Structures are given as structure tokens and as C-alpha cells.
């Protein structure tokens, strides 16, 4: 049971990006090690060869000098002495008379060759070099026709070469092993972190929106990815909760008018007998349906505005003129409901925005003030220019106001103060105001007008 | 009137066509943009009613293509509950008016009539219905020679009603033309202004000129 998943994990590690990366690095290392090896090998060999040749040449010319001074016999004696002392490492000598007769030496006789020669000595040439037998020599034909050869064991060179090869094989092999093992380890670690992300996303897909991916705190690339994923999840959660709330609100707030609509129609079917009664019922049903449609369209508008989709209709406009025209539109209505509507609007205040939305924002605020204050109250619409580019729109009344504890919530969709439940309205007016203000980068505040409500929108 | 209706939703199309035929109009029905373009550029129509979302060719491109082909038939755009962008895009494409679905039939009827009988291009300086006179240059109003003082917004309402004398003008048409409000305020702005206008132009005269059409809108017409 346990071996199957383990081999599966192993296969996944082999396929993981990190492991592949480790392998690529290992291969690159092997290639560069080979280049390095070749360079070291060739250079070291050449250096050692030239070193050995220099030693042999010096020895040969010293002996030639002795031959010039003391003759063949003197040289033979000197060579014998040097062979006995062996003061300068294993050096082999051969002195052949012009008739190719070996005079002295511990090398077999051979045809005279000038310069550097590589050759193989016979097995009986000496006690130390029997096993190897490879020699490097320097031959010199002396003025009297005799031949002098000095040679050195080439095994030092071979030893060094094999040492270099061994070192590289060991170091390379070990590094390769470490790279593969490290790659496996890193791959597993990497996979574990990826798995965590996968597990979290699955949990979210299954409905647990609060799940978040744990970060390791190392602030590496994966941690940064995890952080942005978590931020994204936060945003999604907020949006989802908003959506859930709206859906709930819609279900709750639309059920009532839909219920009324149905009741009215049922009532007409059961009890209406005259055309007049039918007409009244139809009239009522249409008006209920219109209210529902209005609510839908308001919700849609809020959603569109919140999505920021309407910025394309932005243009520079004369806010003073716009507010004045909106305010004046409400004058007769305010008069009819026995409210005083005062307009105090600074001239030539310009602003970049959506004319329709701004008009709707201000008219919603005025309507809100007119609808939620008793007859006899005063509603003020004030536009003031503040600072060079700043502006402030204020709509205030001297009605009952909004308790401080509820001021934040009046901007929620469908939120209505208890005492407003009986007046007409969808509970969406201020939510729309808030959405429009936010779209335009305007700040909206609710304050106390002592008495009454003061809504301030500033930029 | 000969009307071209381009609407893909069968039920909506039938509802509109039936209503228009009851009002004595001839209606040609098409359910996609490509056929709509073919018809619009071929036969002369008084008005075309075009849905925004159409198969084969959307309403926006259709109207644009028709305009490019030289068709001057007034176009009324039907859009779903949408934002300002839709309206602006529609007008840019060459539509003359727009209406947001769902709508009351009276609203559609009023707008079609307003489109079909567009005011003549020659600049009018005086509008007159019975004894009521509006001087657009002097911005003065008089009835039977008696001067009437109107506020700016009342004057604009009266001017619009007079230009469409005999036709029904709806509440939303007034909101759009007089105040440039393309949204629906909950407050009866139009009604309150109309009642003030009415008290100024009709009060004290035995025959009213400004009438309310129940469930539809307002009309200025001479007494029979």
C-alpha cells in the first residue's frame, strides 16, 4: 500500500521543476569539470615533461663537458660514480663507444639517437623500473662518435596523470551525487509547498472561503506568490460575501412586493366582478411590478457603478449649473410637501465626472431629505469651492437626523431606519449615492446638523 | 405610419407589433440585425425600432451600417436596464432616441410619434396653439394677448409640449428633454412643474389646453 504512493511521489519529484533544474546544473557542472580536467591534464603533463627534459639535457651537457676534458675513460668513470651515488634521483645512463660497444651504463645498448626520446627498457634494466619500463631519455653523439644517453623514469609523469584523473573522478562523482540528492530534496520541498497551495485551493473550491495558504516567512518567490494569492483570496471572499449579502437582501426585500403582487392578482381573480374592479387590480399590479423593476434597475446600476464600468462617460462639467438645475427641479415638489428648499451654490465650480450619475446622486440626497423629514423642515443644498481644486457638496436638513450608531449602515443596500419602514422607498438611494461618490473619488460623510442630518461630499 | 421592428425576442416583438397595429400602423417584423439592415436600407420607413442585442449583427452596428449606407429613417433604440454608457453608445451610432426595457407601451408609442413627426428643420421663432403663443426669441408667453410669466424650467416644458402639440409627451420624455435626467427620480418632479404651468396657462380661461392623459403623459392641443 505504502510503496505505490511513495514511488508516485518519487516520480513526481523527478518531474518537478526544481529537480530538473538541479539536473541541468549538474550536467553543466560535469561539462565544465571536463573542460577544466582537460586543461589541467594537458598543462600539467606538458610542464612536467619540459621539466624532466631540462634535467636530462643539463645532465647530458655536463657529461659532454667532462668527456671533452677527460675523454671517454674519464667520462666512464664519472658515470660510474654518478650511478653509484644516485644523488639526483633515478637517472639511467648509457655510454656507447663509436663501435656501439656499451662502455658503461645501466641501460641496454641501442642505435644512437640525438635529442629527446621515449623508449621502453627491458625488464632486467634495473630493480626499480622493471614494472613500468617507460623511460624518457636525452641522447647526445659525442665529438669522438661515442653515444651518451641519460634517461629518467617516465612513471612520475604517469603517476601524476593518474592522480589528476583520480581526483577529478572522485570530486566529479561526489558533486554529481550531491547535485542529484540535493535536487531530489529540493524537489520534495518544492512539491510540498506546491501541494499546500493545491490543498488550500481545493479547500476553497469545496466552499471554505476562509482557507489561506501558509507562508514560510522567508519572503522568497514562492512566499511572494503565496502572499499575492492570499490577497486575491481576501478580495474574492469580500466580493463573495458582498454578493451573498445582496442575494439575501434581494430574496428578502423582493419577496414582500412580489407577495403583494400575487395577492392582489389572486384577490382580483376571486372577487372582482366589474371591469372597474379589474382595472383597479391591474393598475395596482402594474405599479407593484414597476416598483420591483425599479429596485432591480437600481441594484444593477449600483453593481455597474461599483464595477467602475461607467468611467467612459466622464467629462469636464459645470457642477454649479448642474446642481442648480437639479435643485430647481425639486422646488415645486418641496413646496407641495411644505418643505423649504434652499440652494446656496457657488458659481463656476468645475468637476470631471459623469453628468447623469452626479445629477442622480444629488437628487437622491435631496429626495432623501424631503422624504425623511416632516413638513415644515428646511432642506439645504450647498456647493462650496474649497482650496484651488477642492469642492464640497452639502445636503442638510433640520429633521430628526440619523443616530450616530446607524450612520455607517445607512449606505448599505436595503438598509432602512426603523422609523422609515413605513415611508416609500427602496432603501437603495443612499447605497447608490455612496457608489457614485466612490466612483468619482469623492468622500462622503454623515454628520449632525444640530438638529438634523448633514451629508457632506467632498473632493 | 410604416414602422420597421427589429427585435429577436418573439414575445416582446409580437407585443410591440400588436400594439402598433392596433394604433393603425403598418409593422414589418424582423428578428435579426442582418435582415434588419437589408430591410432598413431597402424600403422607406417612417421609424425603425431596433433592439440593442440582436443575433447575426447587433443593433449598434446595424444602425451604424444603415446610417453609413445613407438611411435617414429615425431610429429608436431598445436597451435592457443599463447604464448611461449604453445610451451614449446608441446615440453615437446614429440612433435618435432610446428606451430602456421593460417599458410601458404608451411610452413607446409617444416616442415613436415624436420621432416620426420631427420638427421641421426651418427655425421657428413662434409656436402657437389656439390662443396660446410662445415667442422663442423674446422668450415670452401670452394667451389671448395676455402676458404670462413663466420660470425657466416651466418655459422649457411648455416649449417642448408646443413643439409636439397634439402628441402625447411622457413624463420620462420631459425629464430627458427639459432636465436632461436619464434616470427616474422617485419624486414627482414633472407633475409638480406641470401643475404650476397649468395654473399659469389654463387658469382663468374656460377651455384648458394642457391635458393629462392617464397612464401616458401630457398633451397640449386646441379645444375641439
XYZ file of C-alpha atoms in Angstrom:
683
model
C 0.000 0.000 0.000
C 2.651 2.449 1.052
C 5.149 1.731 -1.728
C 2.799 2.808 -4.500
C 2.294 6.365 -3.282
C 5.961 6.621 -2.375
C 7.081 5.653 -5.879
C 4.432 8.030 -7.152
C 5.903 10.831 -5.049
C 9.359 9.863 -6.324
C 8.160 10.113 -9.900
C 6.620 13.484 -9.164
C 9.891 14.696 -7.669
C 11.734 13.537 -10.807
C 9.261 15.526 -12.847
C 9.364 18.587 -10.614
C 10.770 21.815 -11.980
C 13.253 22.132 -9.145
C 14.717 18.650 -9.686
C 15.071 19.292 -13.379
C 16.846 22.493 -12.595
C 19.233 20.637 -10.269
C 19.902 18.080 -13.016
C 20.606 20.769 -15.555
C 23.039 22.378 -13.138
C 24.718 19.030 -12.507
C 25.125 18.418 -16.245
C 26.560 21.901 -16.691
C 28.971 21.166 -13.849
C 30.098 17.917 -15.450
C 30.775 19.647 -18.757
C 32.766 22.445 -17.137
C 34.631 19.923 -14.973
C 35.625 18.002 -18.112
C 36.972 21.165 -19.726
C 38.846 22.020 -16.535
C 40.187 18.464 -16.332
C 41.473 18.507 -19.902
C 43.167 21.841 -19.361
C 44.812 20.783 -16.094
C 45.831 17.424 -17.531
C 47.440 18.837 -20.672
C 49.155 21.737 -18.913
C 50.494 19.679 -16.017
C 51.764 16.962 -18.349
C 53.494 19.475 -20.601
C 55.057 21.286 -17.627
C 56.347 18.075 -16.116
C 57.684 16.814 -19.433
C 59.615 20.007 -20.082
C 60.904 19.935 -16.502
C 62.199 16.360 -16.963
C 63.726 17.224 -20.334
C 65.541 20.186 -18.794
C 67.028 17.956 -16.085
C 68.170 15.373 -18.675
C 69.607 17.994 -21.008
C 71.620 19.613 -18.197
C 72.934 16.216 -17.127
C 73.864 15.273 -20.721
C 75.690 18.546 -21.400
C 77.563 18.330 -18.056
C 78.732 14.855 -19.036
C 79.649 16.008 -22.552
C 81.793 18.722 -20.923
C 83.521 16.045 -18.803
C 84.069 13.975 -21.962
C 85.706 16.984 -23.637
C 88.057 17.478 -20.689
C 88.784 13.932 -19.583
C 87.996 11.784 -22.636
C 85.937 8.607 -22.871
C 87.600 6.924 -19.919
C 87.182 9.913 -17.653
C 83.533 10.153 -18.635
C 83.027 6.439 -17.978
C 84.456 6.865 -14.500
C 82.283 9.881 -13.797
C 79.182 7.999 -14.985
C 80.025 5.025 -12.798
C 80.391 7.369 -9.824
C 77.087 9.064 -10.513
C 75.322 5.720 -10.975
C 76.606 4.606 -7.585
C 75.602 7.754 -5.693
C 72.385 8.445 -7.403
C 72.294 11.802 -5.811
C 69.804 13.256 -8.268
C 67.030 10.689 -8.305
C 66.754 7.672 -10.512
C 68.766 8.691 -13.567
C 69.873 5.998 -16.003
C 72.969 6.251 -18.131
C 74.318 4.637 -21.281
C 77.707 5.294 -22.788
C 78.377 3.531 -26.057
C 81.688 3.547 -27.839
C 81.636 4.525 -31.532
C 81.564 0.824 -32.359
C 78.322 0.523 -30.415
C 80.040 -1.318 -27.641
C 78.481 -0.420 -24.285
C 81.254 1.204 -22.225
C 79.256 1.783 -19.071
C 75.612 2.194 -18.079
C 72.542 0.589 -16.727
C 70.569 0.775 -19.977
C 70.675 -1.669 -22.865
C 72.598 -0.663 -25.941
C 70.758 0.966 -28.829
C 71.357 2.782 -32.114
C 72.439 6.362 -31.397
C 69.614 8.912 -31.462
C 70.054 12.619 -30.833
C 67.655 14.597 -28.637
C 64.618 13.607 -26.571
C 63.421 10.034 -26.955
C 60.719 7.988 -25.304
C 61.539 4.352 -25.071
C 60.836 1.169 -23.162
C 63.655 -0.511 -21.304
C 63.895 -4.290 -20.939
C 62.651 -5.873 -17.757
C 66.187 -6.545 -16.484
C 67.320 -2.948 -16.794
C 67.130 -2.312 -13.061
C 65.385 -3.268 -9.857
C 63.070 -0.212 -9.643
C 61.824 0.296 -13.174
C 61.032 -3.323 -14.074
C 57.320 -2.960 -13.600
C 56.906 0.202 -15.593
C 59.754 0.241 -18.089
C 58.766 3.529 -19.725
C 61.656 5.926 -19.890
C 62.348 9.365 -21.192
C 65.871 9.952 -22.435
C 68.144 12.534 -23.965
C 70.712 11.275 -26.437
C 73.898 13.023 -27.462
C 76.516 11.863 -30.014
C 79.856 12.984 -28.641
C 82.605 14.504 -30.898
C 84.566 11.185 -30.976
C 81.497 9.339 -32.262
C 80.604 7.729 -28.947
C 76.959 7.907 -27.862
C 75.734 9.190 -24.490
C 72.185 8.661 -23.278
C 70.758 9.883 -19.999
C 67.231 8.787 -19.108
C 64.722 9.188 -16.370
C 61.835 7.043 -15.337
C 58.671 8.354 -17.021
C 56.484 6.793 -14.332
C 56.485 10.080 -12.377
C 54.564 11.579 -15.251
C 52.164 8.661 -15.375
C 51.705 8.813 -11.609
C 50.826 12.457 -11.774
C 48.472 11.925 -14.682
C 46.621 9.141 -12.947
C 46.462 11.245 -9.764
C 44.808 14.041 -11.691
C 42.324 11.601 -13.252
C 41.539 10.052 -9.861
C 40.999 13.419 -8.228
C 38.643 14.512 -10.936
C 36.706 11.260 -10.955
C 36.204 11.395 -7.217
C 35.342 15.072 -6.972
C 33.110 14.950 -10.037
C 31.271 11.838 -8.956
C 30.687 13.187 -5.483
C 29.427 16.512 -6.776
C 27.114 14.801 -9.221
C 25.773 12.651 -6.423
C 25.258 15.701 -4.213
C 23.513 17.555 -7.030
C 21.103 14.700 -7.656
C 20.442 14.181 -3.934
C 20.044 17.932 -3.415
C 17.754 18.139 -6.397
C 15.624 15.339 -5.002
C 15.492 17.033 -1.614
C 14.730 20.456 -3.046
C 12.173 18.922 -5.380
C 10.424 17.285 -2.465
C 10.447 20.502 -0.518
C 9.200 22.424 -3.526
C 6.479 19.867 -4.143
C 5.421 20.025 -0.517
C 4.878 23.764 -0.806
C 3.059 23.397 -4.121
C 0.920 20.681 -2.531
C -0.005 23.079 0.271
C -1.174 25.616 -2.281
C -3.083 22.881 -4.110
C -4.716 21.652 -0.902
C -5.773 25.179 0.032
C -7.269 25.895 -3.367
C -9.155 22.606 -3.215
C -10.495 23.546 0.207
C -11.649 26.858 -1.236
C -13.243 25.140 -4.207
C -15.102 22.937 -1.778
C -16.560 26.035 -0.182
C -14.224 27.025 2.650
C -13.561 30.587 1.529
C -11.644 31.409 4.700
C -8.783 28.994 3.884
C -5.407 30.678 3.308
C -2.035 29.334 2.201
C 0.566 29.413 4.992
C 3.703 31.401 4.126
C 7.126 30.234 5.353
C 8.283 33.713 6.198
C 11.416 33.510 4.051
C 9.996 36.050 1.619
C 11.285 34.075 -1.349
C 9.488 33.864 -4.699
C 7.036 31.237 -3.502
C 6.263 33.260 -0.385
C 5.609 36.278 -2.547
C 3.355 34.209 -4.774
C 1.562 32.887 -1.681
C 1.115 36.441 -0.392
C -0.468 37.662 -3.618
C -2.637 34.561 -3.811
C -3.831 35.232 -0.266
C -4.577 38.863 -1.081
C -6.539 37.707 -4.097
C -8.450 35.266 -1.907
C -9.243 38.058 0.564
C -10.654 40.134 -2.253
C -12.659 37.215 -3.604
C -14.008 36.492 -0.148
C -15.080 40.112 0.310
C -16.770 40.101 -3.078
C -18.437 36.767 -2.416
C -19.716 37.939 0.942
C -20.996 41.122 -0.666
C -22.727 39.047 -3.304
C -24.144 36.683 -0.717
C -25.471 39.613 1.288
C -27.007 41.207 -1.788
C -28.576 37.933 -2.838
C -30.008 37.542 0.634
C -31.236 41.109 0.623
C -32.824 40.695 -2.767
C -34.530 37.484 -1.722
C -35.826 39.149 1.401
C -36.725 42.556 0.078
C -38.253 41.452 -3.174
C -40.361 38.718 -1.675
C -42.604 41.233 0.023
C -43.613 43.228 -3.082
C -43.833 40.015 -5.127
C -46.126 38.604 -2.475
C -48.274 41.712 -2.592
C -48.435 41.499 -6.371
C -49.585 37.898 -6.238
C -52.149 38.594 -3.505
C -53.620 41.463 -5.464
C -53.977 39.355 -8.601
C -55.460 36.437 -6.688
C -57.883 38.766 -4.957
C -58.995 40.138 -8.335
C -59.480 36.638 -9.754
C -61.613 35.568 -6.786
C -63.622 38.666 -6.083
C -63.529 41.190 -8.911
C -66.738 41.260 -10.883
C -66.850 44.569 -12.672
C -64.461 45.980 -15.271
C -63.751 48.793 -12.862
C -62.597 46.420 -10.158
C -60.414 44.566 -12.651
C -58.934 47.839 -13.838
C -58.093 48.841 -10.264
C -56.419 45.474 -9.631
C -54.442 45.654 -12.884
C -53.387 49.191 -12.086
C -52.138 48.082 -8.663
C -50.331 45.079 -10.149
C -48.571 47.231 -12.758
C -47.488 49.690 -10.116
C -46.122 46.841 -7.929
C -44.284 45.442 -10.950
C -42.844 48.887 -11.715
C -41.568 49.190 -8.161
C -39.901 45.794 -8.491
C -38.343 46.732 -11.806
C -37.086 49.973 -10.327
C -35.467 48.081 -7.482
C -33.820 45.709 -9.946
C -32.578 48.534 -12.104
C -31.230 50.392 -9.054
C -29.372 47.254 -7.925
C -27.966 46.779 -11.402
C -26.883 50.384 -11.550
C -25.145 50.126 -8.188
C -23.389 46.963 -9.312
C -22.299 48.575 -12.591
C -21.064 51.689 -10.843
C -19.206 49.666 -8.220
C -17.545 47.705 -11.009
C -16.266 51.059 -12.287
C -17.667 50.387 -15.739
C -19.046 53.872 -16.236
C -15.888 55.932 -16.247
C -16.041 56.171 -20.022
C -18.811 58.762 -19.761
C -16.665 61.119 -17.673
C -16.246 64.646 -18.912
C -15.490 68.100 -17.588
C -18.722 69.737 -16.481
C -20.053 72.831 -14.758
C -21.100 71.422 -11.403
C -22.680 74.715 -10.303
C -25.040 74.702 -13.272
C -25.822 71.012 -12.788
C -26.618 71.349 -9.082
C -28.678 74.446 -9.660
C -30.776 72.704 -12.286
C -31.249 69.640 -10.064
C -32.133 71.824 -7.070
C -34.602 73.907 -9.062
C -36.277 70.766 -10.355
C -37.231 69.934 -6.780
C -38.508 73.404 -5.776
C -42.199 72.834 -6.640
C -42.161 69.333 -5.142
C -40.611 70.659 -1.937
C -43.189 73.412 -1.798
C -46.010 70.897 -2.223
C -44.739 68.813 0.678
C -44.339 72.001 2.726
C -40.585 71.921 2.888
C -38.310 74.861 2.351
C -35.576 74.029 -0.170
C -32.663 76.447 -0.071
C -29.961 76.497 -2.724
C -26.629 78.105 -1.957
C -24.395 77.363 -4.889
C -21.007 78.897 -5.691
C -20.583 79.846 -9.325
C -18.298 78.192 -11.856
C -17.281 75.121 -9.904
C -15.965 72.618 -12.432
C -15.552 68.907 -11.977
C -14.774 65.888 -14.125
C -17.392 63.188 -13.879
C -20.482 61.543 -15.241
C -23.202 64.165 -15.544
C -26.076 61.702 -15.203
C -24.628 59.966 -12.163
C -23.785 63.201 -10.370
C -27.304 64.515 -11.044
C -28.747 61.303 -9.692
C -26.501 61.446 -6.630
C -27.653 64.944 -5.712
C -31.303 64.270 -6.460
C -31.206 61.122 -4.326
C -29.841 63.166 -1.440
C -32.490 65.851 -1.849
C -35.239 63.245 -2.098
C -33.883 61.509 0.947
C -34.019 64.739 2.913
C -37.503 65.629 1.655
C -38.912 62.155 2.287
C -37.491 61.623 5.747
C -38.220 64.956 7.362
C -41.666 66.164 8.455
C -43.460 69.096 6.828
C -42.127 72.468 7.838
C -38.482 71.428 7.738
C -35.808 73.165 5.717
C -33.533 71.313 3.286
C -30.345 72.999 2.086
C -28.259 72.186 -0.970
C -24.903 73.907 -0.712
C -21.954 73.827 -3.114
C -18.768 75.495 -1.971
C -15.418 75.766 -3.629
C -12.635 74.944 -1.201
C -8.949 75.340 -1.966
C -7.968 75.660 -5.638
C -9.363 72.359 -6.890
C -11.431 71.177 -3.936
C -15.167 71.324 -3.612
C -17.824 70.398 -1.110
C -21.427 69.442 -1.705
C -23.615 69.542 1.354
C -27.206 68.447 1.735
C -28.574 69.103 5.198
C -31.935 69.234 6.888
C -33.268 70.108 10.308
C -35.340 66.955 10.689
C -34.894 64.109 13.162
C -31.420 63.134 11.853
C -29.798 59.702 11.955
C -28.483 58.212 15.228
C -24.691 58.087 15.220
C -24.652 54.300 15.626
C -26.543 53.830 12.379
C -24.712 56.353 10.218
C -22.363 53.819 8.632
C -25.097 51.385 7.849
C -27.448 53.731 6.010
C -25.211 53.314 2.957
C -25.823 49.557 2.887
C -28.182 48.230 0.277
C -31.766 47.900 1.531
C -30.868 49.378 4.896
C -33.648 51.466 6.344
C -34.056 53.085 9.703
C -36.897 51.552 11.675
C -38.953 54.706 11.557
C -38.557 54.839 7.749
C -40.005 51.407 7.106
C -43.440 52.899 6.526
C -42.387 55.563 4.025
C -41.962 54.786 0.351
C -38.500 53.959 -0.953
C -36.371 51.027 -1.860
C -33.585 51.533 0.658
C -31.171 51.778 -2.255
C -30.951 55.548 -2.645
C -28.023 56.122 -0.316
C -26.240 52.962 -1.455
C -26.344 54.418 -4.958
C -25.127 57.788 -3.655
C -22.201 56.081 -1.985
C -21.331 54.080 -5.104
C -21.421 57.187 -7.310
C -19.316 59.191 -4.849
C -16.733 56.395 -4.652
C -16.574 56.102 -8.451
C -15.777 59.821 -8.628
C -13.176 59.655 -5.861
C -15.407 61.710 -3.590
C -15.511 61.279 0.170
C -18.907 61.087 1.769
C -19.588 61.810 5.443
C -22.711 61.869 7.560
C -22.755 64.434 10.314
C -25.040 66.156 12.730
C -26.687 69.380 11.592
C -27.963 70.044 15.141
C -30.717 69.202 14.670
C -30.954 67.095 11.557
C -28.714 65.240 9.161
C -25.834 66.739 7.246
C -24.409 64.809 4.296
C -21.097 66.175 3.112
C -19.446 65.073 -0.114
C -16.024 66.486 -0.661
C -13.154 66.289 -3.072
C -47.163 55.068 -40.335
C -44.825 52.370 -41.637
C -42.631 51.000 -38.896
C -39.720 48.537 -39.064
C -39.409 46.493 -35.880
C -36.130 44.628 -35.352
C -36.389 42.547 -32.190
C -35.285 38.942 -31.649
C -37.395 38.131 -28.607
C -40.551 36.741 -30.158
C -42.861 37.645 -27.288
C -41.662 41.233 -27.000
C -41.779 41.665 -30.768
C -45.343 40.346 -31.005
C -46.443 42.536 -28.095
C -44.995 45.659 -29.690
C -46.237 44.817 -33.201
C -49.734 44.045 -31.985
C -49.944 47.332 -30.086
C -48.633 49.331 -33.025
C -51.083 47.685 -35.444
C -53.963 48.462 -33.065
C -52.927 52.102 -33.363
C -53.286 51.759 -37.130
C -49.622 51.444 -38.092
C -48.090 49.071 -40.606
C -45.372 46.977 -38.962
C -42.655 44.882 -40.598
C -41.067 42.461 -38.150
C -37.510 41.128 -38.412
C -35.676 39.053 -35.806
C -32.016 39.655 -36.617
C -29.677 42.523 -37.399
C -28.638 41.395 -40.868
C -32.169 41.165 -42.216
C -32.929 44.388 -40.357
C -30.154 46.203 -42.203
C -31.379 44.800 -45.511
C -34.923 45.997 -44.867
C -33.900 49.366 -43.429
C -31.731 50.240 -46.401
C -34.248 48.905 -48.951
C -37.731 50.129 -48.115
C -38.597 53.599 -46.876
C -39.907 53.511 -43.300
C -41.149 56.298 -41.067
C -39.459 54.892 -37.974
C -37.355 51.857 -37.097
C -37.367 50.302 -33.646
C -34.110 48.428 -33.015
C -33.206 46.145 -30.130
C -29.689 46.515 -28.776
C -28.859 42.815 -28.667
C -29.596 41.055 -31.905
C -28.331 37.836 -33.469
C -26.100 37.954 -36.580
C -25.473 41.706 -36.221
C -26.029 43.684 -33.046
C -28.295 46.704 -33.030
C -25.464 49.176 -32.595
C -23.590 48.014 -35.693
C -26.821 47.663 -37.616
C -27.871 51.280 -37.060
C -24.340 52.462 -37.782
C -24.224 50.483 -41.026
C -27.662 51.784 -42.033
C -26.535 55.369 -41.384
C -23.339 54.778 -43.355
C -25.477 53.486 -46.212
C -27.352 56.770 -46.193
C -30.560 55.697 -44.462
C -32.040 58.645 -42.576
C -35.023 56.789 -41.089
C -35.336 57.870 -37.421
C -34.209 55.010 -35.166
C -35.434 54.215 -31.664
C -33.087 52.007 -29.706
C -34.343 49.468 -27.196
C -31.855 48.639 -24.442
C -32.097 46.492 -21.364
C -31.871 48.035 -17.907
C -28.482 49.552 -18.267
C -26.253 52.432 -17.574
C -25.527 55.692 -19.228
C -22.890 54.106 -21.453
C -25.480 52.178 -23.439
C -27.426 55.305 -24.182
C -24.389 57.293 -25.237
C -23.137 54.431 -27.434
C -26.557 54.151 -29.067
C -26.810 57.843 -29.832
C -23.243 57.845 -31.129
C -24.076 55.020 -33.518
C -26.778 57.178 -35.045
C -29.918 56.314 -33.090
C -32.270 59.226 -32.460
C -33.829 58.098 -29.192
C -33.621 55.177 -26.846
C -35.929 53.381 -24.488
C -34.989 51.126 -21.604
C -36.744 47.767 -21.384
C -39.132 46.994 -19.823
C -41.239 49.958 -20.811
C -44.890 50.962 -20.805
C -46.441 50.718 -24.258
C -47.697 54.296 -24.031
C -44.083 55.401 -23.623
C -43.002 53.599 -26.802
C -45.987 54.967 -28.700
C -45.271 58.535 -27.608
C -41.629 58.292 -28.585
C -42.368 56.764 -31.973
C -44.814 59.585 -32.725
C -42.290 62.184 -31.593
C -39.625 60.662 -33.845
C -41.817 60.266 -36.905
C -43.033 63.837 -36.881
C -39.792 65.539 -36.083
C -39.973 69.312 -36.007
C -39.263 70.918 -39.371
C -35.703 71.965 -39.919
C -36.611 75.598 -40.584
C -36.027 77.599 -37.431
C -39.282 78.515 -35.800
C -39.434 81.620 -33.736
C -43.071 81.420 -32.698
C -45.179 78.464 -31.557
C -48.917 78.733 -31.378
C -51.795 76.553 -30.199
C -55.189 78.255 -30.183
C -54.721 81.499 -28.337
C -51.504 80.397 -26.634
C -48.376 81.918 -28.121
C -44.759 81.245 -27.313
C -42.141 83.619 -28.677
C -38.876 81.690 -28.668
C -36.707 84.734 -29.352
C -38.215 87.049 -26.756
C -38.802 84.052 -24.509
C -42.261 85.374 -23.743
C -45.626 83.628 -23.439
C -49.053 85.074 -23.937
C -52.571 83.696 -24.081
C -55.260 85.637 -25.875
C -52.878 88.569 -25.821
C -52.423 88.421 -22.057
C -48.793 88.104 -20.981
C -47.906 85.102 -18.819
C -44.722 84.975 -16.723
C -43.041 81.575 -16.577
C -39.962 80.327 -14.747
C -37.112 78.999 -16.908
C -37.960 75.350 -16.414
C -41.679 75.979 -16.981
C -40.819 77.705 -20.227
C -38.757 74.727 -21.372
C -41.607 72.335 -20.604
C -44.096 74.484 -22.459
C -41.758 74.858 -25.439
C -41.344 71.094 -25.720
C -45.088 70.465 -25.398
C -45.849 73.130 -28.002
C -43.321 71.735 -30.463
C -45.151 68.410 -30.128
C -48.625 69.890 -29.976
C -51.275 67.239 -30.380
C -48.853 64.453 -29.446
C -48.612 62.773 -26.110
C -45.405 63.610 -24.263
C -44.496 61.271 -21.440
C -43.068 62.030 -18.031
C -39.694 60.467 -18.885
C -39.532 62.351 -22.181
C -39.916 65.607 -20.247
C -37.304 64.517 -17.687
C -34.884 63.837 -20.528
C -35.580 66.843 -22.711
C -36.149 69.516 -20.070
C -33.788 68.453 -17.280
C -31.500 66.028 -19.106
C -32.263 63.472 -16.379
C -31.795 59.982 -17.767
C -32.832 58.327 -14.560
C -36.114 58.125 -12.749
C -36.427 60.273 -9.641
C -38.857 58.947 -7.070
C -40.255 62.406 -6.515
C -42.981 63.696 -8.825
C -40.839 66.473 -10.254
C -42.687 66.577 -13.559
C -46.162 66.529 -12.040
C -45.430 69.420 -9.706
C -43.977 71.519 -12.518
C -46.887 70.678 -14.817
C -49.412 71.676 -12.182
C -47.716 75.059 -11.836
C -47.538 75.500 -15.578
C -51.184 74.553 -15.899
C -52.242 77.032 -13.280
C -50.460 79.754 -15.217
C -51.622 78.999 -18.746
C -55.076 77.478 -18.198
C -56.370 79.081 -15.021
C -58.921 81.769 -15.713
C -59.603 80.511 -19.246
C -62.715 78.444 -19.843
C -61.083 75.916 -22.183
C -57.965 74.111 -20.976
C -55.150 73.449 -23.462
C -52.845 71.308 -21.319
C -54.294 67.866 -20.716
C -53.143 64.908 -18.694
C -53.502 61.565 -20.497
C -53.966 58.962 -17.828
C -51.237 56.346 -17.749
C -49.380 58.007 -20.621
C -48.389 61.643 -20.200
C -49.370 65.139 -21.212
C -50.574 66.819 -24.348
C -51.204 70.350 -25.493
C -53.971 70.576 -28.065
C -56.552 73.084 -29.137
C -60.045 72.562 -27.713
C -62.377 70.676 -30.109
